[in-house]
């Protein structure tokens, strides 16, 4: 092969390599907007925290008497699916998607026990109410 032919072949190879050059586009970074949580009444946030604590303790038997519409099924399913959240995060997220279910249970508690949920502003308020309900369960020796 002559020098002229070699130069022509090298030029063809260079052109071929330029045509096959891969050009990477610049990365476009997008971030998801932070989730906005609906404002909830204090008593409902505290009740949700109390409910999740009882769920973790596997102690919802008494709560079941205040749930004729099976709201607990939806709540418990959501809590199980998101159990890896910290409790504060789980309370926020559970209220975001199930505030209506929690409110239905609170409404039934109000109806059956005549409590004022607005006055139930601490975990211990709900815990005392729950223990009182537990103590009022009739027992039999059969």
Short mmCIF file of C-alpha atoms in Angstrom, two decimals, residues 56-105:
data_model
loop_
_atom_site.label_atom_id
_atom_site.label_comp_id
_atom_site.label_asym_id
_atom_site.label_seq_id
_atom_site.Cartn_x
_atom_site.Cartn_y
_atom_site.Cartn_z
CA UNK A 56 -47.90 -1.50 67.90
CA UNK A 57 -48.80 -3.02 71.27
CA UNK A 58 -51.41 -5.23 69.58
CA UNK A 59 -54.02 -3.79 71.93
CA UNK A 60 -56.92 -2.63 69.76
CA UNK A 61 -59.60 -5.03 70.99
CA UNK A 62 -61.54 -2.37 72.88
CA UNK A 63 -61.18 0.11 70.00
CA UNK A 64 -62.95 -2.41 67.80
CA UNK A 65 -66.20 -1.78 69.71
CA UNK A 66 -66.13 1.79 68.38
CA UNK A 67 -65.79 0.81 64.75
CA UNK A 68 -69.08 -0.44 63.28
CA UNK A 69 -68.06 0.66 59.75
CA UNK A 70 -64.69 -1.16 59.58
CA UNK A 71 -62.55 1.98 59.49
CA UNK A 72 -59.85 0.07 61.35
CA UNK A 73 -59.32 -2.26 58.41
CA UNK A 74 -58.20 0.62 56.19
CA UNK A 75 -56.13 2.23 58.94
CA UNK A 76 -54.41 -1.00 59.99
CA UNK A 77 -53.61 -1.92 56.41
CA UNK A 78 -52.00 1.49 55.86
CA UNK A 79 -50.05 1.32 59.12
CA UNK A 80 -48.74 -2.18 58.29
CA UNK A 81 -47.62 -1.06 54.83
CA UNK A 82 -45.79 1.96 56.28
CA UNK A 83 -44.50 0.59 59.57
CA UNK A 84 -40.92 1.65 58.67
CA UNK A 85 -41.81 5.32 59.21
CA UNK A 86 -40.95 6.84 62.56
CA UNK A 87 -44.07 7.20 64.69
CA UNK A 88 -44.25 10.98 64.14
CA UNK A 89 -43.97 10.51 60.39
CA UNK A 90 -46.49 7.68 60.44
CA UNK A 91 -48.98 9.86 62.33
CA UNK A 92 -48.64 12.63 59.73
CA UNK A 93 -48.97 10.28 56.80
CA UNK A 94 -51.79 8.22 58.28
CA UNK A 95 -53.76 11.40 58.92
CA UNK A 96 -53.04 12.60 55.40
CA UNK A 97 -54.78 9.58 53.90
CA UNK A 98 -57.07 8.31 56.67
CA UNK A 99 -58.17 11.34 58.69
CA UNK A 100 -61.77 10.52 57.81
CA UNK A 101 -61.40 6.97 59.18
CA UNK A 102 -59.89 8.25 62.43
CA UNK A 103 -62.60 10.91 62.71
CA UNK A 104 -65.31 8.26 62.25
CA UNK A 105 -63.89 6.29 65.18
#
